[in-house]
CSV table of C-alpha atoms in Angstrom, one decimal:
chain,number,residue,atom,x,y,z
A,1,UNK,CA,99.2,-10.3,-112.9
A,2,UNK,CA,96.4,-10.7,-110.2
A,3,UNK,CA,93.0,-10.3,-111.1
A,4,UNK,CA,92.3,-7.3,-109.3
A,5,UNK,CA,95.2,-5.6,-111.0
A,6,UNK,CA,93.7,-6.6,-114.0
A,7,UNK,CA,90.7,-5.7,-113.6
A,8,UNK,CA,91.9,-2.3,-112.3
A,9,UNK,CA,93.8,-1.9,-115.6
A,10,UNK,CA,90.9,-2.6,-117.9
A,11,UNK,CA,88.4,-0.6,-115.4
A,12,UNK,CA,90.8,2.4,-115.9
A,13,UNK,CA,91.5,2.1,-120.0
A,14,UNK,CA,87.4,1.9,-120.0
A,15,UNK,CA,86.1,4.4,-117.9
A,16,UNK,CA,88.6,7.2,-119.2
A,17,UNK,CA,87.6,6.4,-123.2
A,18,UNK,CA,83.6,6.3,-121.8
A,19,UNK,CA,84.3,9.9,-120.3
A,20,UNK,CA,86.1,11.2,-123.4
A,21,UNK,CA,83.5,9.6,-126.3
A,22,UNK,CA,81.0,11.2,-124.1
A,23,UNK,CA,81.8,14.6,-123.8
A,24,UNK,CA,83.0,14.5,-127.7
A,25,UNK,CA,79.1,13.1,-128.6
A,26,UNK,CA,77.3,15.5,-126.3
A,27,UNK,CA,79.1,18.0,-128.6
A,28,UNK,CA,78.0,16.0,-131.7
A,29,UNK,CA,74.4,15.5,-130.4
A,30,UNK,CA,74.5,19.3,-129.8
A,31,UNK,CA,75.4,20.0,-132.8
A,32,UNK,CA,72.8,18.2,-134.9
A,33,UNK,CA,69.9,19.6,-132.6
A,34,UNK,CA,70.8,22.9,-130.7
A,35,UNK,CA,74.6,24.6,-131.7
A,36,UNK,CA,73.2,26.2,-135.1
A,37,UNK,CA,70.5,28.4,-134.3
A,38,UNK,CA,72.7,29.6,-130.9
A,39,UNK,CA,75.6,30.2,-132.2
A,40,UNK,CA,74.8,30.8,-135.7
A,41,UNK,CA,71.4,32.5,-135.8
A,42,UNK,CA,71.8,33.7,-139.3
A,43,UNK,CA,71.1,32.3,-142.2
A,44,UNK,CA,69.3,29.5,-143.4
A,45,UNK,CA,68.1,26.0,-141.2
A,46,UNK,CA,70.6,24.3,-143.2
A,47,UNK,CA,73.5,26.7,-143.2
A,48,UNK,CA,73.3,26.5,-139.9
A,49,UNK,CA,73.7,23.3,-140.0
A,50,UNK,CA,76.5,23.5,-142.4
A,51,UNK,CA,78.3,26.0,-139.5
A,52,UNK,CA,77.4,23.9,-137.1
A,53,UNK,CA,79.0,21.1,-138.4
A,54,UNK,CA,82.2,22.8,-139.4
A,55,UNK,CA,82.8,23.6,-135.6
A,56,UNK,CA,82.6,19.6,-135.4
A,57,UNK,CA,85.4,19.4,-137.4
A,58,UNK,CA,87.7,21.8,-135.6
A,59,UNK,CA,88.3,19.1,-132.8
A,60,UNK,CA,89.2,16.5,-135.3
A,61,UNK,CA,92.3,18.7,-136.6
A,62,UNK,CA,93.2,19.5,-132.9
A,63,UNK,CA,93.6,15.9,-132.8
A,64,UNK,CA,96.7,15.1,-134.2
A,65,UNK,CA,98.1,17.9,-132.6
A,66,UNK,CA,96.8,16.4,-128.9
A,67,UNK,CA,98.2,12.7,-130.5
A,68,UNK,CA,101.9,14.4,-131.1
A,69,UNK,CA,102.0,16.2,-128.0
A,70,UNK,CA,100.8,13.6,-125.8
A,71,UNK,CA,102.5,10.5,-127.4
A,72,UNK,CA,105.6,12.7,-126.8
A,73,UNK,CA,105.1,12.7,-122.9
A,74,UNK,CA,103.4,9.0,-122.8
A,75,UNK,CA,106.4,7.5,-124.9
A,76,UNK,CA,109.2,9.8,-122.6
A,77,UNK,CA,108.1,10.1,-119.2
A,78,UNK,CA,104.8,7.3,-118.9
A,79,UNK,CA,101.5,6.5,-119.7
A,80,UNK,CA,100.2,7.4,-116.2
A,81,UNK,CA,100.3,11.1,-116.1
A,82,UNK,CA,99.6,11.8,-119.7
A,83,UNK,CA,96.3,9.7,-119.3
A,84,UNK,CA,95.2,11.9,-116.8
A,85,UNK,CA,96.6,15.1,-118.1
A,86,UNK,CA,94.2,14.2,-121.4
A,87,UNK,CA,91.3,13.5,-119.4
A,88,UNK,CA,91.3,17.0,-117.6
A,89,UNK,CA,92.2,18.6,-120.9
A,90,UNK,CA,89.2,17.5,-122.5
A,91,UNK,CA,86.8,17.5,-119.3
A,92,UNK,CA,87.3,21.6,-119.0
A,93,UNK,CA,87.0,22.0,-122.3
A,94,UNK,CA,83.4,20.7,-122.4
A,95,UNK,CA,82.4,22.0,-119.0
A,96,UNK,CA,83.2,25.5,-120.0
A,97,UNK,CA,81.3,24.8,-123.4
A,98,UNK,CA,78.4,24.3,-121.1
A,99,UNK,CA,79.1,27.4,-119.3
A,100,UNK,CA,79.5,29.4,-122.6
A,101,UNK,CA,76.8,32.6,-123.7
A,102,UNK,CA,75.3,32.1,-127.1
A,103,UNK,CA,75.3,34.6,-129.9
A,104,UNK,CA,72.6,36.9,-128.7
A,105,UNK,CA,75.0,37.5,-125.4
A,106,UNK,CA,78.0,38.2,-126.6
A,107,UNK,CA,78.2,38.8,-130.2
A,108,UNK,CA,80.4,37.0,-132.6
A,109,UNK,CA,82.2,36.3,-129.5
A,110,UNK,CA,80.2,33.3,-128.8
A,111,UNK,CA,81.4,30.9,-132.1
A,112,UNK,CA,84.6,32.6,-131.6
A,113,UNK,CA,85.1,31.1,-128.1
A,114,UNK,CA,83.1,27.8,-128.9
A,115,UNK,CA,85.8,26.9,-131.6
A,116,UNK,CA,88.6,27.4,-129.2
A,117,UNK,CA,87.4,25.3,-126.8
A,118,UNK,CA,86.2,22.4,-129.4
A,119,UNK,CA,90.2,22.7,-130.4
A,120,UNK,CA,90.6,22.1,-126.4
A,121,UNK,CA,88.1,18.9,-126.7
A,122,UNK,CA,90.2,17.6,-129.6
A,123,UNK,CA,94.1,18.4,-128.0
A,124,UNK,CA,92.3,16.4,-124.8
A,125,UNK,CA,90.8,13.4,-127.0
A,126,UNK,CA,94.2,13.0,-129.2
A,127,UNK,CA,96.2,11.9,-126.2
A,128,UNK,CA,93.5,9.9,-124.9
A,129,UNK,CA,92.4,6.6,-126.8
A,130,UNK,CA,96.2,6.1,-127.8
A,131,UNK,CA,97.6,5.9,-124.4
A,132,UNK,CA,94.1,3.9,-123.1
A,133,UNK,CA,94.8,1.1,-125.7
A,134,UNK,CA,98.2,0.8,-124.4
A,135,UNK,CA,97.1,0.7,-120.5
A,136,UNK,CA,95.2,-2.4,-121.7
A,137,UNK,CA,97.5,-3.9,-124.2
A,138,UNK,CA,100.7,-4.0,-122.8
A,139,UNK,CA,99.4,-5.8,-119.7
A,140,UNK,CA,97.7,-8.3,-121.8
A,141,UNK,CA,98.8,-11.9,-121.5
A,142,UNK,CA,100.0,-13.7,-124.6
A,143,UNK,CA,97.1,-14.2,-127.1
A,144,UNK,CA,94.4,-11.8,-125.7
A,145,UNK,CA,95.7,-8.3,-127.1
A,146,UNK,CA,92.7,-8.2,-129.2
A,147,UNK,CA,90.6,-8.7,-126.1
A,148,UNK,CA,91.8,-6.8,-124.0
A,149,UNK,CA,92.1,-4.1,-126.7
A,150,UNK,CA,88.0,-4.1,-126.9
A,151,UNK,CA,87.8,-2.4,-123.2
A,152,UNK,CA,89.1,1.2,-124.6
A,153,UNK,CA,87.2,0.5,-127.7
A,154,UNK,CA,83.7,-0.2,-125.5
A,155,UNK,CA,83.9,3.0,-124.4
A,156,UNK,CA,82.9,4.6,-127.8
A,157,UNK,CA,78.8,2.9,-127.4
A,158,UNK,CA,78.8,3.8,-123.5
A,159,UNK,CA,79.9,7.2,-123.9
A,160,UNK,CA,77.3,7.4,-126.7
A,161,UNK,CA,74.4,5.4,-125.2
A,162,UNK,CA,75.0,8.3,-121.9
A,163,UNK,CA,75.1,11.4,-124.1
A,164,UNK,CA,71.9,10.2,-126.1
A,165,UNK,CA,69.7,8.8,-123.1
A,166,UNK,CA,70.6,12.2,-121.5
A,167,UNK,CA,69.8,14.5,-124.2
A,168,UNK,CA,66.1,12.1,-125.0
A,169,UNK,CA,65.5,12.5,-121.3
A,170,UNK,CA,66.1,16.4,-121.6
A,171,UNK,CA,64.0,16.6,-125.0
A,172,UNK,CA,60.8,14.6,-122.9
A,173,UNK,CA,61.2,16.6,-119.9
A,174,UNK,CA,61.4,19.7,-121.4
A,175,UNK,CA,59.4,21.9,-124.2
A,176,UNK,CA,61.6,22.8,-126.9
A,177,UNK,CA,62.2,26.5,-126.0
A,178,UNK,CA,63.7,25.3,-122.5
A,179,UNK,CA,65.7,23.0,-124.3
A,180,UNK,CA,67.1,25.2,-126.6
A,181,UNK,CA,67.3,28.0,-124.0
A,182,UNK,CA,69.1,26.0,-121.7
A,183,UNK,CA,68.3,22.4,-121.3
A,184,UNK,CA,71.6,21.6,-123.6
A,185,UNK,CA,73.8,22.9,-121.5
A,186,UNK,CA,73.5,20.3,-118.5
A,187,UNK,CA,74.9,17.5,-120.3
A,188,UNK,CA,77.7,19.4,-120.4
A,189,UNK,CA,77.7,20.7,-117.0
A,190,UNK,CA,77.5,17.1,-115.9
A,191,UNK,CA,81.0,16.2,-117.6
A,192,UNK,CA,82.4,17.4,-114.4
A,193,UNK,CA,81.0,14.6,-112.4
A,194,UNK,CA,82.3,12.4,-114.8
A,195,UNK,CA,85.9,13.4,-115.1
A,196,UNK,CA,86.4,13.4,-110.9
A,197,UNK,CA,85.4,9.7,-111.1
A,198,UNK,CA,87.6,9.0,-113.9
A,199,UNK,CA,90.9,11.3,-112.3
A,200,UNK,CA,90.2,8.7,-109.4
A,201,UNK,CA,90.5,5.5,-111.2
A,202,UNK,CA,93.4,6.5,-113.6
A,203,UNK,CA,95.1,8.3,-110.2
A,204,UNK,CA,95.5,4.6,-108.8
A,205,UNK,CA,97.2,3.3,-112.3
A,206,UNK,CA,100.8,2.3,-112.4
A,207,UNK,CA,103.1,2.0,-115.8
A,208,UNK,CA,102.9,-0.9,-117.9
A,209,UNK,CA,105.4,-3.9,-117.8
A,210,UNK,CA,106.5,-2.9,-121.9
A,211,UNK,CA,106.9,0.1,-121.2
A,212,UNK,CA,109.0,-0.3,-118.0
A,213,UNK,CA,111.1,-2.9,-119.6
A,214,UNK,CA,111.8,-0.4,-122.7
A,215,UNK,CA,113.3,2.1,-120.3
A,216,UNK,CA,115.7,-0.5,-118.6
A,217,UNK,CA,117.0,-1.0,-122.1
A,218,UNK,CA,117.6,2.1,-123.3
A,219,UNK,CA,116.6,5.9,-122.7
A,220,UNK,CA,113.5,7.1,-124.4
A,221,UNK,CA,113.2,8.3,-128.1
A,222,UNK,CA,114.2,12.1,-127.9
A,223,UNK,CA,111.6,12.9,-130.1
A,224,UNK,CA,109.1,10.1,-131.1
A,225,UNK,CA,106.9,11.9,-133.4
A,226,UNK,CA,110.0,12.3,-136.1
A,227,UNK,CA,110.7,8.7,-135.8
A,228,UNK,CA,107.6,7.6,-136.6
A,229,UNK,CA,107.4,9.4,-139.8
A,230,UNK,CA,111.0,8.7,-140.9
A,231,UNK,CA,111.5,5.1,-139.3
A,232,UNK,CA,107.4,4.0,-139.8
A,233,UNK,CA,106.0,5.8,-142.5
A,234,UNK,CA,104.3,2.6,-144.1
A,235,UNK,CA,102.7,1.4,-140.5
A,236,UNK,CA,101.1,5.3,-139.9
A,237,UNK,CA,99.8,5.5,-143.6
A,238,UNK,CA,98.0,2.1,-143.9
A,239,UNK,CA,97.1,2.3,-140.0
A,240,UNK,CA,95.4,5.9,-140.9
A,241,UNK,CA,93.6,4.4,-144.0
A,242,UNK,CA,92.1,1.6,-142.3
A,243,UNK,CA,90.3,3.6,-139.7
A,244,UNK,CA,89.1,5.4,-142.0
A,245,UNK,CA,85.9,3.9,-142.9
A,246,UNK,CA,85.5,3.0,-139.2
A,247,UNK,CA,84.7,6.8,-138.6
A,248,UNK,CA,83.3,7.7,-141.8
A,249,UNK,CA,80.3,5.0,-141.0
A,250,UNK,CA,79.9,5.8,-137.4
A,251,UNK,CA,79.8,9.3,-137.9
A,252,UNK,CA,77.3,9.2,-141.2
A,253,UNK,CA,75.3,6.9,-138.8
A,254,UNK,CA,75.1,9.0,-135.9
A,255,UNK,CA,75.3,13.1,-136.5
A,256,UNK,CA,74.5,12.9,-140.3
A,257,UNK,CA,71.6,10.7,-139.8
A,258,UNK,CA,70.6,12.8,-136.3
A,259,UNK,CA,70.3,15.7,-138.7
A,260,UNK,CA,68.7,14.2,-141.5
A,261,UNK,CA,66.1,12.2,-139.3
A,262,UNK,CA,64.7,15.4,-137.4
A,263,UNK,CA,65.0,17.7,-140.5
A,264,UNK,CA,64.7,16.1,-143.7
A,265,UNK,CA,62.7,13.3,-142.5
A,266,UNK,CA,60.6,15.0,-140.0
A,267,UNK,CA,61.3,12.5,-136.9
A,268,UNK,CA,60.5,13.7,-133.3
A,269,UNK,CA,63.8,14.6,-131.5
A,270,UNK,CA,63.0,12.7,-129.4
A,271,UNK,CA,61.9,9.4,-131.2
A,272,UNK,CA,65.3,9.6,-133.5
A,273,UNK,CA,67.2,9.5,-130.1
A,274,UNK,CA,65.7,6.7,-129.3
A,275,UNK,CA,66.2,4.9,-132.7
A,276,UNK,CA,70.3,5.9,-132.0
A,277,UNK,CA,70.1,4.5,-128.7
A,278,UNK,CA,68.9,1.2,-130.0
A,279,UNK,CA,71.0,0.9,-132.8
A,280,UNK,CA,74.3,1.7,-130.5
A,281,UNK,CA,73.5,-1.3,-128.8
A,282,UNK,CA,74.6,-3.5,-131.7
A,283,UNK,CA,77.7,-1.8,-131.7
A,284,UNK,CA,78.7,-2.6,-128.0
A,285,UNK,CA,78.0,-6.4,-129.0
A,286,UNK,CA,80.2,-6.2,-131.9
A,287,UNK,CA,83.0,-5.0,-130.5
A,288,UNK,CA,83.8,-8.0,-128.1
A,289,UNK,CA,82.8,-10.4,-130.6
A,290,UNK,CA,85.2,-8.8,-133.0
A,291,UNK,CA,87.9,-8.5,-130.3
A,292,UNK,CA,87.5,-12.5,-129.5
A,293,UNK,CA,87.5,-13.5,-133.6
A,294,UNK,CA,91.0,-11.4,-134.2
A,295,UNK,CA,92.5,-13.0,-131.3
A,296,UNK,CA,91.3,-16.8,-132.7
A,297,UNK,CA,91.3,-15.7,-136.8
A,298,UNK,CA,93.8,-12.9,-136.8
A,299,UNK,CA,93.2,-9.1,-137.2
A,300,UNK,CA,92.8,-9.1,-140.8
A,301,UNK,CA,90.3,-11.1,-141.4
A,302,UNK,CA,87.7,-9.9,-139.2
A,303,UNK,CA,88.8,-6.4,-140.2
A,304,UNK,CA,88.3,-7.1,-144.1
A,305,UNK,CA,85.0,-9.0,-143.3
A,306,UNK,CA,83.5,-5.8,-141.7
A,307,UNK,CA,84.6,-3.9,-144.4
A,308,UNK,CA,82.8,-5.4,-147.2
A,309,UNK,CA,79.8,-5.0,-145.0
A,310,UNK,CA,80.3,-1.8,-144.6
A,311,UNK,CA,80.7,-1.0,-148.6
A,312,UNK,CA,77.6,-2.8,-149.0
A,313,UNK,CA,75.9,-0.7,-146.9
A,314,UNK,CA,77.0,2.3,-149.0
A,315,UNK,CA,74.5,0.5,-151.6
A,316,UNK,CA,71.5,0.6,-149.3
A,317,UNK,CA,72.1,3.7,-147.2
A,318,UNK,CA,69.2,5.9,-150.0
A,319,UNK,CA,67.0,2.9,-150.0
A,320,UNK,CA,66.6,2.4,-146.4
A,321,UNK,CA,67.9,5.6,-144.8
A,322,UNK,CA,66.4,7.7,-147.3
A,323,UNK,CA,63.0,6.0,-147.2
A,324,UNK,CA,61.8,7.3,-143.7
A,325,UNK,CA,60.0,4.3,-142.8
A,326,UNK,CA,60.5,3.9,-139.0
A,327,UNK,CA,61.3,-0.3,-139.5
A,328,UNK,CA,64.1,0.7,-142.6
A,329,UNK,CA,65.4,3.7,-140.5
A,330,UNK,CA,66.1,1.6,-137.5
A,331,UNK,CA,67.4,-1.2,-139.3
A,332,UNK,CA,69.9,0.5,-141.6
A,333,UNK,CA,71.4,2.4,-138.0
A,334,UNK,CA,71.5,-1.0,-136.7
A,335,UNK,CA,73.2,-2.7,-139.3
A,336,UNK,CA,75.8,0.4,-139.9
A,337,UNK,CA,76.8,0.2,-136.1
A,338,UNK,CA,77.0,-3.2,-136.3
A,339,UNK,CA,79.5,-3.3,-139.0
A,340,UNK,CA,81.4,0.1,-137.3
A,341,UNK,CA,81.6,-2.5,-134.1
A,342,UNK,CA,83.0,-5.1,-136.4
A,343,UNK,CA,86.0,-3.0,-137.6
A,344,UNK,CA,86.6,-1.1,-134.7
A,345,UNK,CA,86.8,-3.7,-131.9
A,346,UNK,CA,90.4,-5.3,-133.1
A,347,UNK,CA,91.7,-1.2,-133.8
A,348,UNK,CA,92.1,-1.5,-129.9
A,349,UNK,CA,95.2,-3.9,-130.4
A,350,UNK,CA,96.0,-3.2,-134.2
A,351,UNK,CA,97.1,0.2,-134.4
A,352,UNK,CA,99.2,0.2,-131.0
A,353,UNK,CA,101.3,-3.8,-132.2
A,354,UNK,CA,102.2,-1.7,-135.8
A,355,UNK,CA,105.0,0.5,-133.4
A,356,UNK,CA,107.7,-0.5,-130.9
A,357,UNK,CA,107.1,0.2,-127.2
A,358,UNK,CA,109.4,3.2,-127.6
A,359,UNK,CA,107.2,5.0,-130.2
A,360,UNK,CA,104.2,3.1,-129.5
A,361,UNK,CA,101.9,6.1,-127.9
A,362,UNK,CA,102.7,8.7,-130.3
A,363,UNK,CA,102.0,6.1,-133.4
A,364,UNK,CA,99.1,4.3,-132.0
A,365,UNK,CA,97.5,8.1,-131.1
A,366,UNK,CA,99.0,9.9,-134.4
A,367,UNK,CA,97.3,7.4,-136.6
A,368,UNK,CA,94.2,7.1,-135.0
A,369,UNK,CA,93.8,10.7,-134.8
A,370,UNK,CA,94.9,11.2,-138.5
A,371,UNK,CA,92.2,8.9,-139.4
A,372,UNK,CA,89.9,11.0,-137.6
A,373,UNK,CA,90.6,13.9,-139.9
A,374,UNK,CA,90.3,11.9,-143.3
A,375,UNK,CA,87.3,9.8,-142.0
A,376,UNK,CA,85.1,11.5,-139.8
A,377,UNK,CA,86.3,15.4,-139.4
A,378,UNK,CA,84.1,16.1,-142.7
A,379,UNK,CA,81.6,13.1,-142.6
A,380,UNK,CA,78.7,15.0,-141.5
A,381,UNK,CA,79.6,18.4,-143.5
A,382,UNK,CA,80.2,16.7,-146.6
A,383,UNK,CA,77.0,14.1,-146.3
A,384,UNK,CA,74.8,16.9,-145.5
A,385,UNK,CA,76.2,18.8,-148.8
A,386,UNK,CA,75.6,15.8,-150.5
A,387,UNK,CA,72.4,15.1,-149.5
A,388,UNK,CA,70.8,18.7,-150.0
A,389,UNK,CA,72.7,18.9,-153.5
A,390,UNK,CA,72.7,15.2,-155.1
A,391,UNK,CA,70.3,13.0,-153.0
A,392,UNK,CA,70.8,11.1,-150.1
A,393,UNK,CA,72.2,8.1,-152.8
A,394,UNK,CA,75.4,10.2,-152.7
A,395,UNK,CA,76.2,9.7,-149.2
A,396,UNK,CA,76.0,5.9,-149.8
A,397,UNK,CA,78.6,6.3,-152.2
A,398,UNK,CA,80.8,8.3,-150.0
A,399,UNK,CA,80.3,5.9,-147.3
A,400,UNK,CA,81.2,3.2,-150.0
A,401,UNK,CA,84.5,5.0,-151.2
A,402,UNK,CA,85.4,5.1,-147.4
A,403,UNK,CA,84.9,1.2,-147.1
A,404,UNK,CA,86.8,0.7,-150.4
A,405,UNK,CA,89.8,2.7,-149.0
A,406,UNK,CA,90.3,0.5,-145.8
A,407,UNK,CA,90.1,-2.6,-147.3
A,408,UNK,CA,92.9,-1.4,-149.8
A,409,UNK,CA,94.4,-0.4,-146.5
A,410,UNK,CA,94.1,-3.6,-144.6
A,411,UNK,CA,95.3,-5.7,-147.6
A,412,UNK,CA,98.3,-3.9,-147.7
A,413,UNK,CA,99.0,-4.5,-143.7
A,414,UNK,CA,100.8,-7.3,-141.8
A,415,UNK,CA,99.0,-9.3,-139.6
A,416,UNK,CA,100.5,-8.9,-136.5
A,417,UNK,CA,97.8,-10.7,-134.4
A,418,UNK,CA,100.4,-14.3,-133.8
A,419,UNK,CA,103.8,-11.8,-133.1
A,420,UNK,CA,104.9,-11.6,-129.5
A,421,UNK,CA,105.3,-8.1,-129.1
A,422,UNK,CA,104.2,-6.8,-132.8
A,423,UNK,CA,107.1,-4.1,-132.5
A,424,UNK,CA,108.1,-2.2,-135.3
A,425,UNK,CA,106.3,-4.6,-138.0
A,426,UNK,CA,105.5,-1.1,-140.0
A,427,UNK,CA,109.1,-0.1,-141.0
């Protein structure tokens, strides 16, 4: 593969996921800040926040549906067309959320339509990550799959930084009343421009060599989803559980922490958003480092070291985040997001490596998004409830349990780093 071709592929795998994560994170940030009072105005502030976090979870429930649907077509007709469609669906849903009237204007239709559009976001996102990871990994030279696999992973911190910087700028430029009245909508509407850029990049792609070779050897699987649950159950289960801690630590240290910091701890919105933007840089640093290490030392040692640190962070979450001291709060966020990046980096290669080419899009996508249901969909809601009912220390226990589950799953996995194609290793 020529250098320009490699650059184009890696940029396409990165740009699309950055946009997708941006779309997802602007909703997560809005859920922590304004969705409750605008769409669920009845009830105490804590109840409004819980209702907003419940809508946040809807997209995670939709993601496996998108993973199965887009995975089916990605394994049967190709990666390119499927990646374009997933980006369009999520982008359209995001823009429409920015146009949606609140409860004061249309009553119960507002939260109902919000839930529908969140479902659309989830369906689009469900098909995005698996295709982007395959685009990078299936074009990687020997011995560099994990390094190539970091590019879709880097979309996560970049999308997060873009979303939070935009919200931070709006918080500084607008009064709280203007921000709640209309300012929060601007990041959603801006997604239209970003999606246009992503489509331009992806429409220039060609199919991956691995997919073309698989089609030459045999016709595609008739129902890839049925195949992964009949022939690759172990890979699907272990891959799902291995991702749980990464999701949990991320959403606890971003969505929940933002709500807790601006609510219970009393931080100004712009101050805590700035903390998050600083901390996410540590995640962006950890992802390429762990990708390089996973190619050099193997996927399992890198993953296990990150999960051990994540479990330890559960023990200090209460004393650090709950202290309210700026230095301790920021230190916890930086450590947590570095640990998340260290776990997340190798996943771009590891999950695709668990499945053969003929069902790889479906397998990687379903595994990744089932983990979202287990590790992320209820994390902000559960953490908010635990903090209010039992104290912040119970949130740390929640994180430690998630890390233990993932640690056990990685122990039980095969090491896929040295395998030529890592196909079908999870039977």
